Coordinates of C-alpha atoms and ligand atoms in Angstrom, one line a residue:
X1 CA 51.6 78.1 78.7
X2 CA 54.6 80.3 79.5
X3 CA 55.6 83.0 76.8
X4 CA 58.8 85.1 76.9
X5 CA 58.4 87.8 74.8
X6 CA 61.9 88.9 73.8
X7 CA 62.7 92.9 72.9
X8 CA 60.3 94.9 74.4
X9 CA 60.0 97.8 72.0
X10 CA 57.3 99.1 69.9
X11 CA 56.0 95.8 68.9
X12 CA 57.2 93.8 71.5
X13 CA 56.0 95.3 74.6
X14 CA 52.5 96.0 73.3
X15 CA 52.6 92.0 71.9
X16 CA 53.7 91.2 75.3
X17 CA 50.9 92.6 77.2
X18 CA 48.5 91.6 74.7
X19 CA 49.6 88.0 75.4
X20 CA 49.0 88.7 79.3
X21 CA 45.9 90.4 79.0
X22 CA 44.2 87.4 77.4
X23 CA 44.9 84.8 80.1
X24 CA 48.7 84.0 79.1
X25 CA 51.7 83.9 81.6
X26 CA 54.2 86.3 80.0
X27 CA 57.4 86.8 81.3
X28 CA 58.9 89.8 78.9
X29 CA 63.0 90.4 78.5
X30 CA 65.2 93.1 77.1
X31 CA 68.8 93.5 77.6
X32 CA 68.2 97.0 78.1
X33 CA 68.0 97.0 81.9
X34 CA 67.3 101.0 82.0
X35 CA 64.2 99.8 79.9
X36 CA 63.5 96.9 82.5
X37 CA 63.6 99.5 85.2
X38 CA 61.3 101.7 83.5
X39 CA 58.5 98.8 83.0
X40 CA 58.9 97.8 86.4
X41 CA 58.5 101.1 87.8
X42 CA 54.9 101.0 86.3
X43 CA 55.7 103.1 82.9
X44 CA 56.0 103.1 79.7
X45 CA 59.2 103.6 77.5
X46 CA 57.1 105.5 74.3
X47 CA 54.0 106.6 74.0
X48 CA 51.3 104.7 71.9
X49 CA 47.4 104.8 72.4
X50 CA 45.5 102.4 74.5
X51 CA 49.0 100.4 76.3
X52 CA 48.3 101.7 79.7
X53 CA 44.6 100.5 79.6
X54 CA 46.2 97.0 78.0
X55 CA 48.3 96.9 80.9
X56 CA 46.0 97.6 83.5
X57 CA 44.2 94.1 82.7
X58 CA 47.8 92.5 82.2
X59 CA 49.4 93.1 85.4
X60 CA 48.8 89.9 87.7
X61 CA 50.4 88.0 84.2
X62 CA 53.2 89.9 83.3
X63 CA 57.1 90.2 84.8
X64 CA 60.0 91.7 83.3
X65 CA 63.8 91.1 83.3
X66 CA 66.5 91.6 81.3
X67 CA 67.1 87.7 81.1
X68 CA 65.6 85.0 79.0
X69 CA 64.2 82.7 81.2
X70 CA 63.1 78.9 80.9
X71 CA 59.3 78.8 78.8
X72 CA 57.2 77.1 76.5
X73 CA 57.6 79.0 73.7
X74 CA 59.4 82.2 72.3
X75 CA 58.7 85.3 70.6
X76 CA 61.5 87.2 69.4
X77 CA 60.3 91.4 68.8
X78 CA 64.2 92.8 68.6
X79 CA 64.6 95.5 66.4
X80 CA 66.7 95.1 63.0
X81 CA 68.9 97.7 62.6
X82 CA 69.2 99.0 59.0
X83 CA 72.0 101.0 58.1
X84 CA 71.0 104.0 55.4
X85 CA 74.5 103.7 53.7
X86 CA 74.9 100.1 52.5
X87 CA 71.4 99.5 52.7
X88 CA 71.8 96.5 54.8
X89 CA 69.6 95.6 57.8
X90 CA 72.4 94.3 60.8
X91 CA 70.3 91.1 61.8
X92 CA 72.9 90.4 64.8
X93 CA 70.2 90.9 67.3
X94 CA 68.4 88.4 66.0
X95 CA 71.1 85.9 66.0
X96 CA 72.0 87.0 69.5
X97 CA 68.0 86.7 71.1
X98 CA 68.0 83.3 69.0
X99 CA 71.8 82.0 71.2
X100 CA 70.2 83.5 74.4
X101 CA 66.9 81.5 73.9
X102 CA 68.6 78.3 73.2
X103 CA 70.7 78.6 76.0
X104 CA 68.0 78.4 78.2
X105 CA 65.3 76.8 76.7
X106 CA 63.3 73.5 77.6
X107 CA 63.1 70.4 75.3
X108 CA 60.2 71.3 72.2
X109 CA 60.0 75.0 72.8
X110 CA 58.2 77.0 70.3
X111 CA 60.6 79.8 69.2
X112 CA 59.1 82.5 67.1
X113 CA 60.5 85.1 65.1
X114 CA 58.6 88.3 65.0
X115 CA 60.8 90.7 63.8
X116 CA 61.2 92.1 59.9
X117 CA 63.8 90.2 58.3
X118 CA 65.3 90.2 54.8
X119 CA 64.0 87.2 52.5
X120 CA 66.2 84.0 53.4
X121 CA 67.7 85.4 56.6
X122 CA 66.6 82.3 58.5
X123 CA 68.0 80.1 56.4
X124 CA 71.1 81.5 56.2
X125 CA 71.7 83.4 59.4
X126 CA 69.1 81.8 62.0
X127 CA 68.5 77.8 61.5
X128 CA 72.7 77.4 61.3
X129 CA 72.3 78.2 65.2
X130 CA 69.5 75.9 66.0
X131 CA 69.9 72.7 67.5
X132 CA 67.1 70.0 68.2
X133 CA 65.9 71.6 71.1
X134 CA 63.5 74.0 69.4
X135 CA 61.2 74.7 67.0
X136 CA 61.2 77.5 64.5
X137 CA 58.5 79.5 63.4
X138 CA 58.4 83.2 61.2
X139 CA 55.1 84.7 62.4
X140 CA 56.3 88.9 61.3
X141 CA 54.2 91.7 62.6
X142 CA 52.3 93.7 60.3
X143 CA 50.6 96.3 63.2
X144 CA 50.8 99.5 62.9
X145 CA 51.9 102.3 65.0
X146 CA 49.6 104.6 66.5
X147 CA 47.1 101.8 66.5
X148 CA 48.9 98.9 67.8
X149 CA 46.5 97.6 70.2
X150 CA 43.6 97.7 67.9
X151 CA 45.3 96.2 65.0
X152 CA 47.0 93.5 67.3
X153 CA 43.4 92.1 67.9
X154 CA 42.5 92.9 64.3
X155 CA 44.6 92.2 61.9
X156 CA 45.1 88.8 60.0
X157 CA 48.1 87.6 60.6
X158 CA 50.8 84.9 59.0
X159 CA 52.7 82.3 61.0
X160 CA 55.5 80.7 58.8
X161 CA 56.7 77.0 59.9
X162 CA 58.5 73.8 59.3
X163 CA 55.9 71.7 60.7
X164 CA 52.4 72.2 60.0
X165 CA 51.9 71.0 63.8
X166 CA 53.7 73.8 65.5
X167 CA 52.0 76.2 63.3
X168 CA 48.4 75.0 64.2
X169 CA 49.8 75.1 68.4
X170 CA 50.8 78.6 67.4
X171 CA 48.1 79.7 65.8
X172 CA 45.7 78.7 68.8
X173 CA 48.0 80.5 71.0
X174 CA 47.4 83.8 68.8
X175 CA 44.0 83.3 68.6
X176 CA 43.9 84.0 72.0
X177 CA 43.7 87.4 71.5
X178 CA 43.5 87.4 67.4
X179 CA 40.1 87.6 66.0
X180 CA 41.1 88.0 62.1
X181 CA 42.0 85.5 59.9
X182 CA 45.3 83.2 60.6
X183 CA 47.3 82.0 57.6
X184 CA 49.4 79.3 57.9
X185 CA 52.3 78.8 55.4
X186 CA 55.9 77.8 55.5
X187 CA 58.7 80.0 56.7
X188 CA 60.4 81.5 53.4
X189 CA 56.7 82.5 52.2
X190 CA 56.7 84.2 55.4
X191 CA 59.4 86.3 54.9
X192 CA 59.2 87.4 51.5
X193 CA 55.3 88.2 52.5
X194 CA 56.1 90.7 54.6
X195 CA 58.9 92.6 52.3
X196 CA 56.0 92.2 49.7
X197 CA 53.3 93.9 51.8
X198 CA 55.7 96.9 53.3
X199 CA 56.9 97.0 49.2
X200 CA 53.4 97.4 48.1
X201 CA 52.9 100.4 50.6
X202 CA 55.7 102.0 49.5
X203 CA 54.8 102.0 45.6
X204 CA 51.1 102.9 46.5
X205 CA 52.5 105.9 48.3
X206 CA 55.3 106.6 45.6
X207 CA 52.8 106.9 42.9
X208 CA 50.8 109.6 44.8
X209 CA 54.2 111.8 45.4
X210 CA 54.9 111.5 42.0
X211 CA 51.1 113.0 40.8
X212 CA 51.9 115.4 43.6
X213 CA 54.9 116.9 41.1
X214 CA 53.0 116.2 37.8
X215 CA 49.9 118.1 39.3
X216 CA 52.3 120.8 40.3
X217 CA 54.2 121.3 36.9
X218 CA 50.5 120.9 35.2
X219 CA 48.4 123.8 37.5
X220 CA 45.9 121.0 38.5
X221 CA 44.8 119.6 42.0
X222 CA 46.4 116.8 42.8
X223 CA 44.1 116.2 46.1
X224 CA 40.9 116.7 44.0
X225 CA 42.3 114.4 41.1
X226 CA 43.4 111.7 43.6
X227 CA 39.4 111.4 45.6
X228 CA 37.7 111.6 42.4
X229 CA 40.2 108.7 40.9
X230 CA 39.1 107.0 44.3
X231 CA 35.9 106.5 43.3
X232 CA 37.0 103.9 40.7
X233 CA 36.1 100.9 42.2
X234 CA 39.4 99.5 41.8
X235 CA 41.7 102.4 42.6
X236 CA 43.0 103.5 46.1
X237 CA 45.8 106.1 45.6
X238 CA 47.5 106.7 48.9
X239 CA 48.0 110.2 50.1
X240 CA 51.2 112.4 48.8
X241 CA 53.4 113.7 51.2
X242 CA 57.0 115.1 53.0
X243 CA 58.7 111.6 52.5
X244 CA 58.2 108.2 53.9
X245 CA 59.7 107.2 57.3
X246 CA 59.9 104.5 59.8
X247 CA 61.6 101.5 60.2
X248 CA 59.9 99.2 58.2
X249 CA 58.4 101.2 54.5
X250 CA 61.6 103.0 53.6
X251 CA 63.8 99.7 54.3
X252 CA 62.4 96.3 53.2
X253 CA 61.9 97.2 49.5
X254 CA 65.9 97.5 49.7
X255 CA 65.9 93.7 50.4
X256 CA 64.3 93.1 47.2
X257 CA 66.6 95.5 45.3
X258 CA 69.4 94.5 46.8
X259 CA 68.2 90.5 46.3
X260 CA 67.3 90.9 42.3
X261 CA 68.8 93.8 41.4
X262 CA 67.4 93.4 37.4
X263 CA 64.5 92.5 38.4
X264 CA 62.9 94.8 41.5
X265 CA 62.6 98.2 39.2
X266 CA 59.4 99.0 40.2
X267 CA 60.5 98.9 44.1
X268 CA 63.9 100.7 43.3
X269 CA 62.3 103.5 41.6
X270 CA 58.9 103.8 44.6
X271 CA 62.0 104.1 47.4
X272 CA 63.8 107.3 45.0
X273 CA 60.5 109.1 44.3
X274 CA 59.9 108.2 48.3
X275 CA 63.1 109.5 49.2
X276 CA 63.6 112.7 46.8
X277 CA 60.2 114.3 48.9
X278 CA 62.2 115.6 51.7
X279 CA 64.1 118.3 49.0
X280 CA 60.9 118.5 46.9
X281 CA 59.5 119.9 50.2
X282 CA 62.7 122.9 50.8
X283 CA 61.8 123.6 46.6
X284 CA 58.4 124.4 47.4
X285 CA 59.8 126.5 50.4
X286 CA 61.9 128.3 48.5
X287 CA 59.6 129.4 45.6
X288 CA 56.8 130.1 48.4
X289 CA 59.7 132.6 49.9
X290 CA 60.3 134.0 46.1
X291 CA 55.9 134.2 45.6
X292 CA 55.6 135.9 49.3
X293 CA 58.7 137.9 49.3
X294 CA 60.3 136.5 52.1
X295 CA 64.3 136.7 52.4
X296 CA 65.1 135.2 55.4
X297 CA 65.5 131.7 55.7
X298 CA 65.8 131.0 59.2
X299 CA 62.1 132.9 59.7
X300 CA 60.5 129.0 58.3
X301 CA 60.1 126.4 61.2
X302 CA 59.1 122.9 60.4
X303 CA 56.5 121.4 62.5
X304 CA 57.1 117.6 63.0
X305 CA 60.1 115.5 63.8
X306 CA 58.0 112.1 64.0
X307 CA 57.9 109.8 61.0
X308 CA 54.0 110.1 60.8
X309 CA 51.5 111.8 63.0
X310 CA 50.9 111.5 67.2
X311 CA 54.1 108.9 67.8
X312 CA 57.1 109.7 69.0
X313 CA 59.2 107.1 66.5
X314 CA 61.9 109.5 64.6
X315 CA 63.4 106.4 62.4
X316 CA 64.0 107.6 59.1
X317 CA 61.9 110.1 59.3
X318 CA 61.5 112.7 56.4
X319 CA 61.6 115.8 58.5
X320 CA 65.3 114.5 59.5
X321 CA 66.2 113.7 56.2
X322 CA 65.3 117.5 55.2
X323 CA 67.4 119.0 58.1
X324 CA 70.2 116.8 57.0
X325 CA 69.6 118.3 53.2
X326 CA 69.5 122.0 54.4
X327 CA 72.2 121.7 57.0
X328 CA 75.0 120.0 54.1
X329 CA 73.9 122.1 51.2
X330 CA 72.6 125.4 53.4
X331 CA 74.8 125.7 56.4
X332 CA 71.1 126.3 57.8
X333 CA 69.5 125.0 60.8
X334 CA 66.1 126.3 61.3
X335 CA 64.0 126.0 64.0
X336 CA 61.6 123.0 64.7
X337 CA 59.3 121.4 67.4
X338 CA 57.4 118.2 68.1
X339 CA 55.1 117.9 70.7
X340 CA 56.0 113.8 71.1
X341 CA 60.2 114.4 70.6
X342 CA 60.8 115.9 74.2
X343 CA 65.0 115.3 73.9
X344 CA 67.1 117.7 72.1
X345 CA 68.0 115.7 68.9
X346 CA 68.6 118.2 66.4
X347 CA 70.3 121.9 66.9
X348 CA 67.8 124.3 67.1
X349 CA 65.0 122.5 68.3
X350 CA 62.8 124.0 70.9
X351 CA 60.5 122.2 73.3
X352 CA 56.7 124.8 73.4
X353 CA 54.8 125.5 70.6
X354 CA 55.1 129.0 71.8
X355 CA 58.7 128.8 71.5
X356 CA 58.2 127.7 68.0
X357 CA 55.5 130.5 66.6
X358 CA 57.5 132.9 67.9
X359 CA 59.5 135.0 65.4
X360 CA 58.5 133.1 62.6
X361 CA 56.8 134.1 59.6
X362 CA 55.9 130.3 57.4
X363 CA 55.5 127.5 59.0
X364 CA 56.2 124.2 57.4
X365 CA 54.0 121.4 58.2
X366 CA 56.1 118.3 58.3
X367 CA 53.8 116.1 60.6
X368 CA 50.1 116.7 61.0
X369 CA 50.1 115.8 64.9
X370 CA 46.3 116.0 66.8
X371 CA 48.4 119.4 68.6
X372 CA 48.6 122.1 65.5
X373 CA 45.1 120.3 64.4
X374 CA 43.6 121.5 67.6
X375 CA 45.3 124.8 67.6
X376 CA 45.3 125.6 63.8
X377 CA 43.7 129.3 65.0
X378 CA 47.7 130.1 66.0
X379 CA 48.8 129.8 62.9
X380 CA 46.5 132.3 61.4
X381 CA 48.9 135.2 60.8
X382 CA 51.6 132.7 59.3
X383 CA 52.2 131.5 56.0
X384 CA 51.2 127.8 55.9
X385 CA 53.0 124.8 53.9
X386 CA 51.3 121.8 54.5
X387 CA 52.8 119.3 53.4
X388 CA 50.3 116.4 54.3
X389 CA 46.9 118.6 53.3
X390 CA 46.0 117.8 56.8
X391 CA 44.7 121.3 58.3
X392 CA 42.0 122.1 55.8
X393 CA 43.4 125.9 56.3
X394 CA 41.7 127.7 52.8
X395 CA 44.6 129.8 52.1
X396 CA 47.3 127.0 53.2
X397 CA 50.4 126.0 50.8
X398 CA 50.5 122.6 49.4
X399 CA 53.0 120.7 48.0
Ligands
SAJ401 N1 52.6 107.9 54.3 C1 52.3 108.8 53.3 N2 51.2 108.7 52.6 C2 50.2 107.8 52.9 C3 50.5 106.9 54.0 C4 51.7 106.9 54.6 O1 53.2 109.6 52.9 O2 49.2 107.8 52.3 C5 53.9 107.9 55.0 C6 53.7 108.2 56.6 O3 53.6 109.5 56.9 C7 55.0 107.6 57.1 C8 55.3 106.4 56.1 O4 54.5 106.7 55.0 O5 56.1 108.5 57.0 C9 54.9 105.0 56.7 O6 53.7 105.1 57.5 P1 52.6 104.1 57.5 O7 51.5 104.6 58.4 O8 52.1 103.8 56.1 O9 53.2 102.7 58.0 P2 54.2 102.3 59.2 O10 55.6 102.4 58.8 O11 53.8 103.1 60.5 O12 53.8 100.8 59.4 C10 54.0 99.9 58.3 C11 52.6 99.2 58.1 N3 52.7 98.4 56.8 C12 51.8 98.5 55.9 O13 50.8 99.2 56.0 C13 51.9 97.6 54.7 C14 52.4 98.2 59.3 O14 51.2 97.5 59.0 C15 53.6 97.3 59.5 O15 53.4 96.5 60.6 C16 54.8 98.2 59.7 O16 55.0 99.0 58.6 C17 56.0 97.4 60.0 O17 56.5 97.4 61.1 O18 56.4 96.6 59.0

């Protein structure tokens, strides 16, 4: 069996290798020939823990090109663009992998769609391309980064398809390196299951920011309130924080806003309380400055440019979304550092830790990477915001 994994980015490559290291030929393809060089010069185009061992036990299976090349079946990984204004996800690259695999592809080829798509997209925007040559199947990712490779061999998965006979081939093929559970359904379930699942998160996470403010205007602790309500057996708050980033959390409960706009109130209102963290964060700095007497503004770094800890993704992520805020309302750009982000992407950004502690009196926590967790004793003579509750520091700010 001959897979060509198509877009290999941060759930394409690891798939990819995945596919290789479990006996499978892969041959993988991006249009991005920098990136093609990069794999083919032996390294990798992000970071993410435990892909270098995966590839070690891939290599003698695994090619790369910026082609799509003749195989028995397809999985498409491209990334779907979403743009913050219209709230619309651009699903051109989809459409384009989908041309470029039917250009090339043999008779009966499996083609699979892996990337997040708005509810209906295939209908309307993918199976208007297809012709008799292949055969469509929805199988969306649901692994997460930072654990990617674990969570590619663990997690259940759903495989979406017009005929219940392609599913069960594909299937097999995933159970090749799958051990959990493998649903099979049909292709619209599919896509509204994974909008459903990313929506879920986001509501979860939206309830615990909006304790976070209640707790604040009421004197209690939120963080003690939330892992004694965990003991419920049937409640699991998640944990509040700076703002919810990525590319997936933030975007597809816009699909069902945008789809039933009466209806999806419960999703609107999770992405506003999701989104309104990044200026709840630069409140709590400002009346920290008023209770600690501080004056000057650009003395407060913020620590963290990553959407969540140890990766190096920056979509949507909340830190950005603060610096935006301060830089429009404040004229302000104060300094920050992430140990993953190593190019300059926003003014004022400096590349040491060092560089960042020095000169400044609070820090804002933004991002609780494994770094400031294993060098928390630097940060002893600063004030402290942190806005995950991630550093255990006793005399620590929280949000
Ligand atoms: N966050 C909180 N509090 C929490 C948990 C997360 O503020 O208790 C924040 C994170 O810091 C981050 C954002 O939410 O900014 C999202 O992070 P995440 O770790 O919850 O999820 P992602 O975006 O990395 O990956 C999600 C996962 N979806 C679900 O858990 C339902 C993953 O399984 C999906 O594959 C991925 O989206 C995707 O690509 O759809």
């Amino acid at each position: 069996m001959m897979v060509n994994v198509v877009g290999l980015g941060y759930i394409g490559l690891p798939t990819a290798l995945m596919f290789a290291a479990n006996a499978n030929k892969v041959i993988g393809t991006d249009i991005d020939s920098d990136r093609v060089k990069i794999l083919n010069s032996g390294k990798l185009p992000f970071e993410e823990p435990g892909l270098l061992a995966l590839w070690e036990n891939a290599t003698e299976n695994i090619t790369f090109t910026d082609q799509c090349v003749a195989a028995d079946v397809y999985i498409i990984t491209v990334p779907t663009p979403y743009d913050k204004v219209t709230k619309r996800v651009d699903v051109s690259y989809v459409t384009k992998a989908v041309q470029a695999v039917l250009a090339v592809c043999p008779q009966d080829a499996i083609l699979i769609i892996e990337s997040t798509i708005p509810p209906g997209t295939i209908d309307k925007s993918v199976r208007p391309l297809m012709n008799d040559t292949a055969h469509l199947v929805h199988a969306p990712e649901r692994i997460l980064p930072g654990n990617l490779v674990n969570e590619l061999m663990n997690n259940s998965r759903t495989i979406g398809a017009d005929d219940p006979a392609i599913g069960e081939k594909v299937k097999l093929l995933y159970q090749s390196f799958c051990k959990a559970e493998i649903v099979l359904t049909d292709i619209r379930t599919a896509e509204m299951t994974k909008v459903v699942e990313n929506t879920f998160r986001d509501i979860s996470i939206a309830y615990a920011n909006e304790l976070v403010k209640i707790c604040r205007v009421s004197g209690l602790d939120v963080h003690e309130i939330i892992k004694i309500a965990n003991k419920h057996p049937r409640v699991n708050i998640l944990q509040p924080g700076p703002g919810v980033g990525g590319h997936c959390i933030p975007v597809d409960p816009w699909f069902l806003v945008g789809d039933y706009p009466t209806i999806a109130n419960l999703a609107r209102t999770a992405r506003q309380v999701n989104d309104s963290m990044p200026e709840y964060v630069l409140e709590r700095v400002v009346s920290i400055m008023r209770k600690t007497g501080m004056t000057d503004v650009s003395r407060v770094g913020f620590y963290g440019l990553s959407y969540k800890e140890n990766v190096d993704d920056v979509r949507e992520s909340p830190t950005l979304q603060l610096l935006e805020h301060m830089h429009s309302h404040m004229a302000a750009s104060p300094k920050v550092y992430d140990p993953h982000i190593k190019r300059q992407i926003v003014p004022n950004q400096v590349s040491s830790l060092e560089a960042f502690l020095d000169g400044l009196d609070m820090i804002v926590i933004m991002v609780a990477h494994q770094e400031i967790i294993e060098n928390i004793l630097r940060l002893e003579d600063k004030i402290v915001l942190d806005t995950r509750n991630a550093l255990g520091l006793h005399d620590a700010y929280l949000l």
